[in-house]
Each structure stands twice: as C-alpha cells, then as structure tokens.
XYZ file of C-alpha atoms in Angstrom:
134
model
C 120.801 -83.057 71.051
C 123.837 -81.417 69.440
C 123.719 -78.635 72.008
C 124.264 -81.247 74.727
C 127.242 -82.730 72.883
C 128.981 -79.428 72.233
C 127.946 -77.936 75.584
C 130.193 -80.408 77.390
C 133.299 -79.167 75.592
C 135.520 -76.423 77.048
C 134.120 -72.934 76.685
C 135.851 -70.230 74.663
C 136.599 -67.136 76.813
C 133.988 -64.357 76.609
C 136.237 -62.007 74.636
C 136.887 -64.724 72.069
C 133.192 -65.473 71.691
C 132.421 -61.770 71.250
C 135.104 -61.500 68.571
C 133.644 -64.505 66.752
C 130.159 -62.972 66.908
C 131.518 -59.671 65.551
C 133.171 -61.239 62.481
C 130.579 -63.959 61.792
C 128.277 -61.858 59.554
C 131.195 -60.778 57.376
C 132.581 -64.304 57.117
C 129.123 -65.550 56.129
C 128.871 -62.862 53.442
C 132.374 -63.434 52.040
C 132.207 -67.238 52.042
C 128.631 -67.151 50.761
C 129.632 -65.068 47.735
C 132.776 -67.127 47.091
C 130.810 -70.357 47.519
C 128.137 -69.354 45.007
C 130.815 -68.379 42.473
C 132.773 -71.612 43.049
C 129.628 -73.744 42.846
C 128.561 -72.167 39.571
C 132.092 -72.647 38.229
C 131.915 -76.261 39.390
C 128.677 -76.772 37.464
C 130.368 -75.326 34.367
C 133.385 -77.594 34.731
C 131.147 -80.596 35.310
C 129.177 -79.745 32.177
C 132.329 -79.598 30.063
C 133.781 -82.823 31.426
C 130.542 -84.760 31.958
C 130.935 -87.007 28.879
C 134.393 -88.106 30.041
C 133.231 -88.596 33.631
C 130.310 -90.735 32.521
C 132.584 -92.756 30.229
C 135.097 -93.445 33.007
C 132.610 -93.867 35.832
C 129.150 -92.437 36.157
C 129.248 -92.688 39.956
C 131.898 -89.962 40.187
C 129.850 -87.644 37.973
C 126.784 -88.080 40.169
C 128.698 -87.436 43.382
C 130.441 -84.394 41.893
C 127.140 -82.945 40.684
C 125.466 -83.582 44.038
C 128.357 -81.944 45.921
C 128.256 -78.898 43.639
C 124.519 -78.599 44.322
C 125.001 -79.003 48.089
C 127.782 -76.415 48.029
C 125.484 -73.977 46.235
C 122.722 -74.564 48.794
C 125.125 -74.090 51.727
C 126.476 -70.884 50.181
C 122.988 -69.470 49.641
C 122.179 -70.253 53.280
C 125.310 -68.327 54.310
C 124.126 -65.337 52.292
C 120.703 -65.627 53.915
C 122.414 -65.680 57.334
C 124.156 -62.329 56.810
C 121.311 -59.946 57.787
C 120.260 -62.051 60.779
C 123.759 -62.495 62.146
C 124.480 -58.802 61.684
C 121.424 -58.001 63.853
C 122.174 -60.955 66.172
C 118.851 -62.636 65.434
C 118.202 -66.322 66.054
C 117.166 -66.881 62.438
C 120.652 -65.774 61.320
C 122.254 -68.336 63.633
C 119.842 -70.987 62.339
C 120.849 -70.259 58.719
C 124.492 -70.760 59.733
C 123.540 -74.026 61.408
C 121.596 -75.288 58.361
C 124.468 -74.303 56.087
C 126.824 -76.379 58.194
C 124.404 -79.330 58.190
C 124.417 -79.219 54.374
C 128.235 -79.015 54.415
C 128.589 -82.072 56.641
C 126.174 -84.035 54.421
C 128.336 -83.139 51.427
C 131.489 -84.167 53.271
C 129.973 -87.519 54.184
C 128.808 -88.150 50.606
C 132.285 -87.269 49.313
C 133.880 -89.453 52.015
C 135.940 -86.462 53.130
C 137.285 -86.955 56.641
C 138.797 -83.469 56.631
C 135.413 -82.007 55.618
C 133.711 -83.767 58.518
C 136.408 -82.544 60.948
C 136.033 -78.945 59.710
C 132.267 -79.242 60.178
C 132.717 -80.497 63.742
C 134.899 -77.477 64.505
C 132.308 -75.185 62.910
C 129.525 -76.744 64.991
C 131.626 -76.254 68.131
C 132.065 -72.566 67.289
C 128.386 -72.172 66.418
C 127.235 -73.584 69.730
C 129.772 -71.436 71.580
C 128.150 -68.267 70.201
C 124.499 -69.377 70.153
C 123.618 -67.458 73.333
C 124.471 -64.146 71.600
C 121.588 -64.527 69.164
C 118.087 -63.641 70.363
C-alpha cells in the first residue's frame, strides 16, 4: 500500500538513487550506534529523574520511557540493516523499513509533527531505492 503512495511521487534521478544506496549502509551503522548510545543514556536520565517525573505527571514519564524503548528498537534495527544493505539484500532494506515504522510510531506517541515529517521523507527515500535491493 505504501509503495503505491510513494510510487506516485516524483522520482529521484538515477545517479542520486545510486548515491543514496551507496551511503545507506554507513548511515545505518552510524545512526544505529549513535541511537543505541543515546537510548541507553536516555534510560539513565529517566532513571535519575523518574521520581520527579512521576510526582509532576506520571503520563510524561510513561511516554518518555516508551519513546526511549522505541528509539532503542529502531537503532538496533538499523544495526541489523547494515550487513544486508551493504550486500544490497532485500532483508537489509526491510530492516530499514521496520526501523522507520518504529520511528513514526514513536513520533506519533510523542505528538511530534516534525518527527512524522522526517519519517515521511525517509519513507520516500526508502521507496526510491527499493529496486536496488534483491
């Protein structure tokens, strides 16, 4: 269904798509590592400030914890995508797709319009390069 939506949008020129495919594995690796580190740091910060967050509003603490968990999951999926995207395998592309699905869920839970917009751009790019993965 999403392929139909994004397939109707203007196509990126072939050279641009090939450049995106070439850097995708390295971006997945870098952002996967940074995301895992940031997520673990987020869990640490949430642990330290959890009594205050619960005192001032337990809803915020729950959303923050859930977003840290979703960020960790998305980052692990990016790391799992690295070998597949490097070899241009479909399973690598699928890990990128699942990572972005988790990201958009987190953005919706956090009510982040900018997060949803970034995810839409990422989905557009993903579907532009899908044909390069076999």
